[in-house]
Amino acid sequence: MPEARREPVERPAPRGEVATTVGVVVSFLAGLWLIMAPFALDYRTAADAPPHWNSVYVGFAVAVCSLVHAMAPRETPWLGPVLLAVGGWLVVVVFAGHHPAGTRAAVNDVVTGAVVVAVALGSIVRTAFLARRS
């Protein structure tokens, strides 16, 4: 008698995993944008280099942290606070005079930094919630 083949049953992802996926994608895209923004928005400064490279370095850090978290979300709960600090840094640096107020660079860094901070806070809250449930 032939053996019956079982087709794999697709189950919907638990809500928490979908939220994590969305957060990881958003933070990864924010990181990529930060890397490209100085070139796309044509950052120009008197000092020539610092604001330009700060955005690129922060973008690289955000993108790498997002990829690592996407590959091992349960093993990397500490990346939430790291992303919070990196996003906060991006916002604070603007108010510390890194970019002239109101420039494209300043507005971009504040908005993108706020997005990274929001995603990081969501990750921290979700991690704490899941830790309590276990």
CSV table of N, CA, C and O in Angstrom, one decimal:
chain,number,residue,atom,x,y,z
A,1,MET,N,0.8,-1.2,0.0
A,1,MET,CA,0.0,0.0,0.0
A,1,MET,C,0.9,1.2,0.0
A,1,MET,O,1.8,1.3,0.8
A,2,PRO,N,0.6,2.2,-0.9
A,2,PRO,CA,1.5,3.4,-0.9
A,2,PRO,C,1.3,4.3,0.3
A,2,PRO,O,0.2,4.4,0.8
A,3,GLU,N,2.3,4.8,0.7
A,3,GLU,CA,2.3,5.7,1.9
A,3,GLU,C,1.7,7.1,1.5
A,3,GLU,O,2.0,7.6,0.5
A,4,ALA,N,0.8,7.5,2.3
A,4,ALA,CA,0.2,8.8,2.1
A,4,ALA,C,1.2,10.0,2.3
A,4,ALA,O,1.9,9.9,3.3
A,5,ARG,N,1.2,10.9,1.4
A,5,ARG,CA,2.2,12.0,1.6
A,5,ARG,C,1.4,13.2,2.3
A,5,ARG,O,0.3,13.5,2.0
A,6,ARG,N,2.1,13.7,3.3
A,6,ARG,CA,1.6,14.8,4.0
A,6,ARG,C,2.2,16.1,3.5
A,6,ARG,O,3.4,16.2,3.4
A,7,GLU,N,1.3,17.0,3.1
A,7,GLU,CA,1.7,18.3,2.7
A,7,GLU,C,2.0,19.1,3.9
A,7,GLU,O,1.2,19.1,4.9
A,8,PRO,N,3.0,19.9,3.9
A,8,PRO,CA,3.2,20.8,5.0
A,8,PRO,C,2.1,21.8,5.2
A,8,PRO,O,1.6,22.4,4.2
A,9,VAL,N,1.7,22.0,6.4
A,9,VAL,CA,0.6,22.9,6.6
A,9,VAL,C,1.2,24.3,7.0
A,9,VAL,O,2.0,24.4,7.9
A,10,GLU,N,0.8,25.3,6.3
A,10,GLU,CA,1.3,26.7,6.5
A,10,GLU,C,0.4,27.3,7.7
A,10,GLU,O,-0.8,27.4,7.6
A,11,ARG,N,1.1,27.6,8.7
A,11,ARG,CA,0.5,28.3,9.8
A,11,ARG,C,0.8,29.7,9.8
A,11,ARG,O,2.0,30.1,9.5
A,12,PRO,N,-0.1,30.6,10.2
A,12,PRO,CA,0.3,32.0,10.2
A,12,PRO,C,1.3,32.3,11.3
A,12,PRO,O,1.3,31.6,12.3
A,13,ALA,N,2.1,33.2,11.0
A,13,ALA,CA,3.2,33.6,12.0
A,13,ALA,C,2.5,34.2,13.3
A,13,ALA,O,1.5,34.9,13.1
A,14,PRO,N,3.0,33.9,14.4
A,14,PRO,CA,2.5,34.5,15.6
A,14,PRO,C,2.6,36.0,15.5
A,14,PRO,O,3.5,36.5,14.9
A,15,ARG,N,1.7,36.8,16.2
A,15,ARG,CA,1.7,38.2,16.1
A,15,ARG,C,3.0,38.9,16.4
A,15,ARG,O,3.5,39.8,15.8
A,16,GLY,N,3.6,38.4,17.5
A,16,GLY,CA,4.9,38.9,17.9
A,16,GLY,C,6.0,38.8,16.9
A,16,GLY,O,6.8,39.7,16.7
A,17,GLU,N,6.0,37.7,16.1
A,17,GLU,CA,7.0,37.5,15.1
A,17,GLU,C,6.8,38.5,13.9
A,17,GLU,O,7.7,39.0,13.3
A,18,VAL,N,5.5,38.7,13.6
A,18,VAL,CA,5.2,39.6,12.5
A,18,VAL,C,5.7,41.0,12.9
A,18,VAL,O,6.3,41.8,12.1
A,19,ALA,N,5.4,41.4,14.1
A,19,ALA,CA,5.8,42.7,14.6
A,19,ALA,C,7.3,42.9,14.6
A,19,ALA,O,7.9,43.9,14.2
A,20,THR,N,8.0,41.8,15.0
A,20,THR,CA,9.5,41.9,14.9
A,20,THR,C,10.0,42.0,13.5
A,20,THR,O,10.9,42.8,13.2
A,21,THR,N,9.3,41.3,12.6
A,21,THR,CA,9.7,41.4,11.2
A,21,THR,C,9.6,42.8,10.6
A,21,THR,O,10.4,43.3,10.0
A,22,VAL,N,8.4,43.4,10.9
A,22,VAL,CA,8.2,44.7,10.5
A,22,VAL,C,9.2,45.7,11.1
A,22,VAL,O,9.8,46.5,10.3
A,23,GLY,N,9.5,45.6,12.3
A,23,GLY,CA,10.5,46.4,13.0
A,23,GLY,C,11.8,46.3,12.4
A,23,GLY,O,12.6,47.3,12.2
A,24,VAL,N,12.2,45.0,12.1
A,24,VAL,CA,13.6,44.8,11.6
A,24,VAL,C,13.6,45.4,10.2
A,24,VAL,O,14.6,46.0,9.8
A,25,VAL,N,12.6,45.2,9.4
A,25,VAL,CA,12.6,45.7,8.0
A,25,VAL,C,12.7,47.3,8.0
A,25,VAL,O,13.4,47.9,7.3
A,26,VAL,N,11.9,47.9,8.9
A,26,VAL,CA,11.9,49.3,9.0
A,26,VAL,C,13.2,49.9,9.4
A,26,VAL,O,13.8,50.8,8.9
A,27,SER,N,13.8,49.2,10.5
A,27,SER,CA,15.1,49.7,10.9
A,27,SER,C,16.2,49.5,9.9
A,27,SER,O,17.1,50.3,9.7
A,28,PHE,N,16.2,48.3,9.2
A,28,PHE,CA,17.1,48.1,8.1
A,28,PHE,C,17.0,49.1,7.0
A,28,PHE,O,18.1,49.6,6.6
A,29,LEU,N,15.8,49.4,6.6
A,29,LEU,CA,15.6,50.4,5.6
A,29,LEU,C,16.1,51.8,6.0
A,29,LEU,O,16.6,52.6,5.3
A,30,ALA,N,15.8,52.1,7.3
A,30,ALA,CA,16.3,53.4,7.9
A,30,ALA,C,17.9,53.4,7.8
A,30,ALA,O,18.4,54.5,7.5
A,31,GLY,N,18.5,52.3,8.1
A,31,GLY,CA,19.9,52.2,8.1
A,31,GLY,C,20.5,52.5,6.7
A,31,GLY,O,21.4,53.2,6.4
A,32,LEU,N,19.8,51.8,5.7
A,32,LEU,CA,20.2,52.0,4.3
A,32,LEU,C,20.0,53.4,3.9
A,32,LEU,O,20.9,54.0,3.2
A,33,TRP,N,18.9,54.0,4.3
A,33,TRP,CA,18.7,55.4,3.9
A,33,TRP,C,19.7,56.3,4.5
A,33,TRP,O,20.2,57.3,3.9
A,34,LEU,N,20.1,56.1,5.8
A,34,LEU,CA,21.1,56.9,6.4
A,34,LEU,C,22.5,56.8,5.7
A,34,LEU,O,23.2,57.8,5.6
A,35,ILE,N,22.8,55.7,5.1
A,35,ILE,CA,24.0,55.5,4.4
A,35,ILE,C,23.9,56.3,3.0
A,35,ILE,O,24.9,56.9,2.6
A,36,MET,N,22.8,56.3,2.4
A,36,MET,CA,22.6,57.0,1.1
A,36,MET,C,22.3,58.5,1.2
A,36,MET,O,22.5,59.2,0.3
A,37,ALA,N,21.7,58.9,2.3
A,37,ALA,CA,21.2,60.2,2.5
A,37,ALA,C,22.2,61.3,2.2
A,37,ALA,O,21.9,62.3,1.5
A,38,PRO,N,23.4,61.3,2.7
A,38,PRO,CA,24.4,62.4,2.4
A,38,PRO,C,24.6,62.6,0.9
A,38,PRO,O,24.8,63.7,0.5
A,39,PHE,N,24.5,61.5,0.2
A,39,PHE,CA,24.7,61.6,-1.3
A,39,PHE,C,23.4,62.0,-2.0
A,39,PHE,O,23.5,62.8,-2.9
A,40,ALA,N,22.3,61.4,-1.6
A,40,ALA,CA,21.0,61.7,-2.2
A,40,ALA,C,20.6,63.2,-1.9
A,40,ALA,O,20.0,63.8,-2.7
A,41,LEU,N,20.8,63.6,-0.7
A,41,LEU,CA,20.4,65.0,-0.3
A,41,LEU,C,21.5,66.0,-0.4
A,41,LEU,O,21.3,67.2,-0.1
A,42,ASP,N,22.7,65.6,-0.8
A,42,ASP,CA,23.8,66.5,-1.1
A,42,ASP,C,24.1,67.3,0.2
A,42,ASP,O,24.0,68.5,0.1
A,43,TYR,N,24.5,66.6,1.2
A,43,TYR,CA,24.9,67.3,2.5
A,43,TYR,C,26.1,68.2,2.1
A,43,TYR,O,27.1,67.7,1.6
A,44,ARG,N,26.0,69.4,2.5
A,44,ARG,CA,27.2,70.3,2.3
A,44,ARG,C,27.4,71.0,3.7
A,44,ARG,O,26.5,71.5,4.3
A,45,THR,N,28.7,71.0,4.1
A,45,THR,CA,29.1,71.6,5.3
A,45,THR,C,30.4,72.4,5.2
A,45,THR,O,31.1,72.2,4.3
A,46,ALA,N,30.5,73.3,6.1
A,46,ALA,CA,31.8,74.1,6.1
A,46,ALA,C,33.0,73.2,6.5
A,46,ALA,O,34.0,73.3,5.9
A,47,ALA,N,32.8,72.3,7.4
A,47,ALA,CA,33.8,71.4,7.9
A,47,ALA,C,34.1,70.2,6.9
A,47,ALA,O,35.0,69.5,7.0
A,48,ASP,N,33.2,70.1,5.9
A,48,ASP,CA,33.3,69.2,4.8
A,48,ASP,C,33.0,67.7,5.1
A,48,ASP,O,32.3,67.1,4.4
A,49,ALA,N,33.5,67.1,6.2
A,49,ALA,CA,33.3,65.7,6.4
A,49,ALA,C,32.5,65.2,7.6
A,49,ALA,O,31.7,64.3,7.4
A,50,PRO,N,32.6,65.8,8.8
A,50,PRO,CA,31.9,65.1,9.9
A,50,PRO,C,30.4,64.8,9.8
A,50,PRO,O,30.1,63.6,10.0
A,51,PRO,N,29.5,65.7,9.4
A,51,PRO,CA,28.1,65.3,9.3
A,51,PRO,C,27.9,64.2,8.2
A,51,PRO,O,27.1,63.3,8.5
A,52,HIS,N,28.6,64.3,7.2
A,52,HIS,CA,28.5,63.3,6.1
A,52,HIS,C,28.8,61.9,6.6
A,52,HIS,O,28.0,61.0,6.5
A,53,TRP,N,29.9,61.7,7.2
A,53,TRP,CA,30.4,60.4,7.7
A,53,TRP,C,29.6,59.9,8.9
A,53,TRP,O,29.4,58.7,9.1
A,54,ASN,N,29.2,60.8,9.8
A,54,ASN,CA,28.4,60.4,10.9
A,54,ASN,C,27.1,59.7,10.5
A,54,ASN,O,26.8,58.6,11.0
A,55,SER,N,26.4,60.2,9.5
A,55,SER,CA,25.2,59.6,9.0
A,55,SER,C,25.5,58.2,8.3
A,55,SER,O,24.8,57.3,8.6
A,56,VAL,N,26.6,58.1,7.6
A,56,VAL,CA,27.0,56.9,7.0
A,56,VAL,C,27.3,55.8,8.1
A,56,VAL,O,26.9,54.7,8.0
A,57,TYR,N,28.1,56.2,9.1
A,57,TYR,CA,28.5,55.3,10.1
A,57,TYR,C,27.3,54.8,10.9
A,57,TYR,O,27.1,53.6,11.3
A,58,VAL,N,26.4,55.8,11.3
A,58,VAL,CA,25.2,55.4,12.1
A,58,VAL,C,24.3,54.5,11.2
A,58,VAL,O,23.8,53.5,11.7
A,59,GLY,N,24.2,54.8,9.9
A,59,GLY,CA,23.4,54.0,9.0
A,59,GLY,C,23.9,52.6,8.9
A,59,GLY,O,23.2,51.6,9.0
A,60,PHE,N,25.2,52.5,8.8
A,60,PHE,CA,25.8,51.1,8.8
A,60,PHE,C,25.6,50.4,10.1
A,60,PHE,O,25.2,49.2,10.0
A,61,ALA,N,25.7,51.0,11.2
A,61,ALA,CA,25.4,50.4,12.5
A,61,ALA,C,24.0,49.9,12.6
A,61,ALA,O,23.7,48.8,13.0
A,62,VAL,N,23.0,50.8,12.2
A,62,VAL,CA,21.6,50.4,12.2
A,62,VAL,C,21.3,49.2,11.3
A,62,VAL,O,20.6,48.3,11.7
A,63,ALA,N,21.9,49.3,10.1
A,63,ALA,CA,21.6,48.2,9.1
A,63,ALA,C,22.2,46.9,9.6
A,63,ALA,O,21.5,45.8,9.6
A,64,VAL,N,23.4,46.9,10.2
A,64,VAL,CA,24.0,45.6,10.6
A,64,VAL,C,23.3,45.1,11.9
A,64,VAL,O,23.0,43.9,11.9
A,65,CYS,N,22.9,46.0,12.8
A,65,CYS,CA,22.2,45.5,14.0
A,65,CYS,C,20.8,44.9,13.5
A,65,CYS,O,20.4,43.9,14.1
A,66,SER,N,20.2,45.5,12.6
A,66,SER,CA,18.9,45.0,12.1
A,66,SER,C,19.1,43.6,11.4
A,66,SER,O,18.3,42.7,11.7
A,67,LEU,N,20.1,43.4,10.6
A,67,LEU,CA,20.4,42.1,10.0
A,67,LEU,C,20.7,41.1,11.0
A,67,LEU,O,20.2,39.9,11.0
A,68,VAL,N,21.5,41.4,12.0
A,68,VAL,CA,21.8,40.4,13.1
A,68,VAL,C,20.6,40.1,13.8
A,68,VAL,O,20.3,38.9,14.1
A,69,HIS,N,19.8,41.0,14.2
A,69,HIS,CA,18.5,40.8,14.9
A,69,HIS,C,17.6,39.9,14.0
A,69,HIS,O,16.8,39.1,14.6
A,70,ALA,N,17.5,40.2,12.7
A,70,ALA,CA,16.7,39.4,11.9
A,70,ALA,C,17.1,37.9,11.8
A,70,ALA,O,16.3,37.0,11.7
A,71,MET,N,18.4,37.7,11.9
A,71,MET,CA,18.9,36.3,11.8
A,71,MET,C,18.8,35.5,13.1
A,71,MET,O,18.6,34.3,13.1
A,72,ALA,N,18.8,36.2,14.3
A,72,ALA,CA,18.7,35.6,15.6
A,72,ALA,C,18.0,36.5,16.6
A,72,ALA,O,18.6,37.0,17.5
A,73,PRO,N,16.7,36.6,16.4
A,73,PRO,CA,15.9,37.6,17.2
A,73,PRO,C,15.9,37.2,18.7
A,73,PRO,O,16.0,38.0,19.6
A,74,ARG,N,15.8,35.9,19.0
A,74,ARG,CA,15.7,35.5,20.4
A,74,ARG,C,17.1,35.5,21.1
A,74,ARG,O,17.1,35.7,22.3
A,75,GLU,N,18.2,35.4,20.3
A,75,GLU,CA,19.5,35.5,20.9
A,75,GLU,C,20.0,36.9,21.1
A,75,GLU,O,21.1,37.1,21.7
A,76,THR,N,19.4,37.9,20.5
A,76,THR,CA,19.9,39.2,20.5
A,76,THR,C,18.9,40.2,21.0
A,76,THR,O,18.7,41.3,20.4
A,77,PRO,N,18.4,40.0,22.2
A,77,PRO,CA,17.4,41.0,22.8
A,77,PRO,C,18.2,42.3,23.2
A,77,PRO,O,17.5,43.4,23.3
A,78,TRP,N,19.5,42.3,23.3
A,78,TRP,CA,20.2,43.4,23.7
A,78,TRP,C,20.4,44.4,22.5
A,78,TRP,O,20.8,45.6,22.7
A,79,LEU,N,20.0,44.1,21.3
A,79,LEU,CA,20.0,45.0,20.2
A,79,LEU,C,19.0,46.1,20.3
A,79,LEU,O,19.2,47.2,19.7
A,80,GLY,N,17.9,45.9,21.0
A,80,GLY,CA,16.9,47.0,21.2
A,80,GLY,C,17.6,48.2,21.8
A,80,GLY,O,17.5,49.3,21.3
A,81,PRO,N,18.2,48.0,23.0
A,81,PRO,CA,18.9,49.1,23.6
A,81,PRO,C,20.0,49.7,22.8
A,81,PRO,O,20.2,50.9,22.8
A,82,VAL,N,20.7,48.9,22.0
A,82,VAL,CA,21.8,49.4,21.2
A,82,VAL,C,21.2,50.3,20.1
A,82,VAL,O,21.7,51.4,19.9
A,83,LEU,N,20.1,49.9,19.5
A,83,LEU,CA,19.4,50.7,18.4
A,83,LEU,C,18.9,51.9,19.0
A,83,LEU,O,18.9,53.0,18.4
A,84,LEU,N,18.3,51.8,20.3
A,84,LEU,CA,17.8,53.0,20.9
A,84,LEU,C,18.9,54.1,21.1
A,84,LEU,O,18.7,55.3,20.9
A,85,ALA,N,20.1,53.6,21.6
A,85,ALA,CA,21.2,54.5,21.8
A,85,ALA,C,21.7,55.1,20.4
A,85,ALA,O,22.0,56.3,20.4
A,86,VAL,N,21.8,54.3,19.4
A,86,VAL,CA,22.3,54.8,18.1
A,86,VAL,C,21.3,55.8,17.5
A,86,VAL,O,21.7,56.9,17.0
A,87,GLY,N,20.0,55.5,17.6
A,87,GLY,CA,19.0,56.4,17.1
A,87,GLY,C,18.9,57.7,17.9
A,87,GLY,O,18.8,58.8,17.4
A,88,GLY,N,19.1,57.6,19.2
A,88,GLY,CA,19.2,58.8,20.1
A,88,GLY,C,20.4,59.6,19.8
A,88,GLY,O,20.3,60.9,19.8
A,89,TRP,N,21.5,59.0,19.5
A,89,TRP,CA,22.7,59.7,19.1
A,89,TRP,C,22.5,60.5,17.9
A,89,TRP,O,22.9,61.7,17.8
A,90,LEU,N,21.8,60.0,16.9
A,90,LEU,CA,21.5,60.7,15.7
A,90,LEU,C,20.7,62.0,15.9
A,90,LEU,O,21.0,63.0,15.3
A,91,VAL,N,19.7,61.9,16.8
A,91,VAL,CA,18.9,63.0,17.2
A,91,VAL,C,19.7,64.1,18.0
A,91,VAL,O,19.7,65.3,17.7
A,92,VAL,N,20.4,63.6,19.0
A,92,VAL,CA,21.1,64.5,19.9
A,92,VAL,C,22.2,65.2,19.2
A,92,VAL,O,22.5,66.4,19.4
A,93,VAL,N,22.9,64.6,18.3
A,93,VAL,CA,24.0,65.2,17.5
A,93,VAL,C,23.5,66.4,16.7
A,93,VAL,O,24.2,67.5,16.6
A,94,VAL,N,22.3,66.3,16.2
A,94,VAL,CA,21.7,67.5,15.5
A,94,VAL,C,21.5,68.7,16.4
A,94,VAL,O,21.9,69.8,16.1
A,95,PHE,N,21.0,68.4,17.6
A,95,PHE,CA,20.8,69.5,18.5
A,95,PHE,C,22.0,70.0,19.2
A,95,PHE,O,22.0,71.0,19.8
A,96,ALA,N,23.1,69.2,19.1
A,96,ALA,CA,24.4,69.7,19.6
A,96,ALA,C,25.1,70.5,18.6
A,96,ALA,O,26.3,70.9,18.8
A,97,GLY,N,24.5,70.8,17.5
A,97,GLY,CA,25.1,71.7,16.5
A,97,GLY,C,25.9,71.0,15.4
A,97,GLY,O,26.6,71.7,14.7
A,98,HIS,N,25.7,69.8,15.2
A,98,HIS,CA,26.4,69.0,14.2
A,98,HIS,C,26.0,69.5,12.8
A,98,HIS,O,26.8,69.6,11.9
A,99,HIS,N,24.7,69.8,12.6
A,99,HIS,CA,24.2,70.3,11.3
A,99,HIS,C,23.6,71.6,11.6
A,99,HIS,O,23.0,71.8,12.7
A,100,PRO,N,23.7,72.6,10.7
A,100,PRO,CA,22.9,73.8,10.9
A,100,PRO,C,21.4,73.6,11.0
A,100,PRO,O,20.9,72.7,10.3
A,101,ALA,N,20.8,74.3,11.9
A,101,ALA,CA,19.3,74.0,12.1
A,101,ALA,C,18.5,74.2,10.8
A,101,ALA,O,18.8,75.2,10.1
A,102,GLY,N,17.6,73.4,10.6
A,102,GLY,CA,16.7,73.5,9.5
A,102,GLY,C,17.2,73.0,8.1
A,102,GLY,O,16.5,73.1,7.1
A,103,THR,N,18.4,72.6,8.1
A,103,THR,CA,18.9,72.1,6.8
A,103,THR,C,18.4,70.7,6.5
A,103,THR,O,17.8,70.0,7.4
A,104,ARG,N,18.5,70.3,5.3
A,104,ARG,CA,18.0,68.9,4.9
A,104,ARG,C,18.7,67.9,5.7
A,104,ARG,O,18.0,66.9,6.2
A,105,ALA,N,19.9,68.0,6.0
A,105,ALA,CA,20.7,67.0,6.8
A,105,ALA,C,20.1,66.9,8.2
A,105,ALA,O,19.9,65.8,8.7
A,106,ALA,N,19.9,68.1,8.8
A,106,ALA,CA,19.3,68.1,10.2
A,106,ALA,C,18.0,67.5,10.3
A,106,ALA,O,17.7,66.6,11.1
A,107,VAL,N,17.1,67.9,9.4
A,107,VAL,CA,15.7,67.3,9.4
A,107,VAL,C,15.7,65.8,9.1
A,107,VAL,O,15.1,65.1,9.8
A,108,ASN,N,16.5,65.4,8.2
A,108,ASN,CA,16.6,64.0,7.8
A,108,ASN,C,17.1,63.2,9.0
A,108,ASN,O,16.6,62.1,9.4
A,109,ASP,N,18.2,63.7,9.7
A,109,ASP,CA,18.7,62.9,10.8
A,109,ASP,C,17.8,62.9,12.0
A,109,ASP,O,17.7,61.8,12.7
A,110,VAL,N,17.0,63.9,12.3
A,110,VAL,CA,16.1,63.9,13.4
A,110,VAL,C,14.9,63.0,13.1
A,110,VAL,O,14.5,62.1,13.9
A,111,VAL,N,14.4,63.0,11.8
A,111,VAL,CA,13.3,62.1,11.5
A,111,VAL,C,13.7,60.7,11.5
A,111,VAL,O,13.0,59.8,12.0
A,112,THR,N,14.8,60.4,10.8
A,112,THR,CA,15.3,59.0,10.7
A,112,THR,C,15.7,58.5,12.1
A,112,THR,O,15.4,57.4,12.5
A,113,GLY,N,16.3,59.3,12.9
A,113,GLY,CA,16.7,59.0,14.3
A,113,GLY,C,15.4,58.6,15.1
A,113,GLY,O,15.4,57.7,15.9
A,114,ALA,N,14.4,59.4,14.9
A,114,ALA,CA,13.1,59.2,15.7
A,114,ALA,C,12.5,57.9,15.2
A,114,ALA,O,12.0,57.1,16.1
A,115,VAL,N,12.6,57.5,14.0
A,115,VAL,CA,12.1,56.2,13.5
A,115,VAL,C,12.9,55.1,14.1
A,115,VAL,O,12.3,54.1,14.6
A,116,VAL,N,14.2,55.2,14.1
A,116,VAL,CA,15.0,54.2,14.7
A,116,VAL,C,14.7,54.0,16.2
A,116,VAL,O,14.6,52.9,16.8
A,117,VAL,N,14.5,55.2,16.9
A,117,VAL,CA,14.2,55.1,18.4
A,117,VAL,C,12.9,54.5,18.6
A,117,VAL,O,12.7,53.6,19.5
A,118,ALA,N,11.9,54.8,17.8
A,118,ALA,CA,10.5,54.2,17.9
A,118,ALA,C,10.6,52.7,17.7
A,118,ALA,O,10.0,51.9,18.5
A,119,VAL,N,11.3,52.2,16.7
A,119,VAL,CA,11.4,50.8,16.4
A,119,VAL,C,12.1,50.1,17.6
A,119,VAL,O,11.8,49.0,18.0
A,120,ALA,N,13.2,50.8,18.1
A,120,ALA,CA,13.9,50.2,19.2
A,120,ALA,C,13.1,50.1,20.4
A,120,ALA,O,13.1,49.1,21.2
A,121,LEU,N,12.3,51.1,20.7
A,121,LEU,CA,11.4,51.1,21.9
A,121,LEU,C,10.4,50.0,21.7
A,121,LEU,O,10.1,49.2,22.7
A,122,GLY,N,9.9,49.8,20.5
A,122,GLY,CA,9.0,48.7,20.3
A,122,GLY,C,9.6,47.3,20.5
A,122,GLY,O,9.0,46.4,21.1
A,123,SER,N,10.8,47.2,20.1
A,123,SER,CA,11.6,46.0,20.3
A,123,SER,C,11.8,45.7,21.8
A,123,SER,O,11.7,44.6,22.3
A,124,ILE,N,12.2,46.8,22.5
A,124,ILE,CA,12.4,46.6,24.0
A,124,ILE,C,11.2,46.2,24.7
A,124,ILE,O,11.2,45.3,25.6
A,125,VAL,N,10.1,46.9,24.4
A,125,VAL,CA,8.8,46.6,25.1
A,125,VAL,C,8.3,45.1,24.7
A,125,VAL,O,7.9,44.4,25.6
A,126,ARG,N,8.5,44.7,23.5
A,126,ARG,CA,8.1,43.4,23.1
A,126,ARG,C,9.0,42.3,23.7
A,126,ARG,O,8.5,41.3,24.2
A,127,THR,N,10.3,42.6,23.8
A,127,THR,CA,11.2,41.6,24.5
A,127,THR,C,10.8,41.5,26.0
A,127,THR,O,10.8,40.4,26.5
A,128,ALA,N,10.5,42.6,26.6
A,128,ALA,CA,10.1,42.6,28.1
A,128,ALA,C,8.8,41.8,28.2
A,128,ALA,O,8.6,41.0,29.1
A,129,PHE,N,7.8,42.0,27.3
A,129,PHE,CA,6.5,41.4,27.4
A,129,PHE,C,6.7,39.9,27.2
A,129,PHE,O,6.1,39.1,27.9
A,130,LEU,N,7.5,39.4,26.2
A,130,LEU,CA,7.7,38.0,26.0
A,130,LEU,C,8.5,37.4,27.1
A,130,LEU,O,8.3,36.2,27.5
A,131,ALA,N,9.4,38.1,27.8
A,131,ALA,CA,10.1,37.6,28.9
A,131,ALA,C,9.2,37.3,30.1
A,131,ALA,O,9.4,36.3,30.8
A,132,ARG,N,8.2,38.2,30.3
A,132,ARG,CA,7.3,38.0,31.4
A,132,ARG,C,6.4,36.9,31.1
A,132,ARG,O,5.9,36.2,32.0
A,133,ARG,N,6.0,36.7,29.8
A,133,ARG,CA,5.1,35.6,29.5
A,133,ARG,C,5.7,34.2,29.7
A,133,ARG,O,5.0,33.2,29.9
A,134,SER,N,7.0,34.1,29.5
A,134,SER,CA,7.7,32.8,29.6
A,134,SER,C,7.8,32.3,31.0
A,134,SER,O,7.9,33.0,31.9
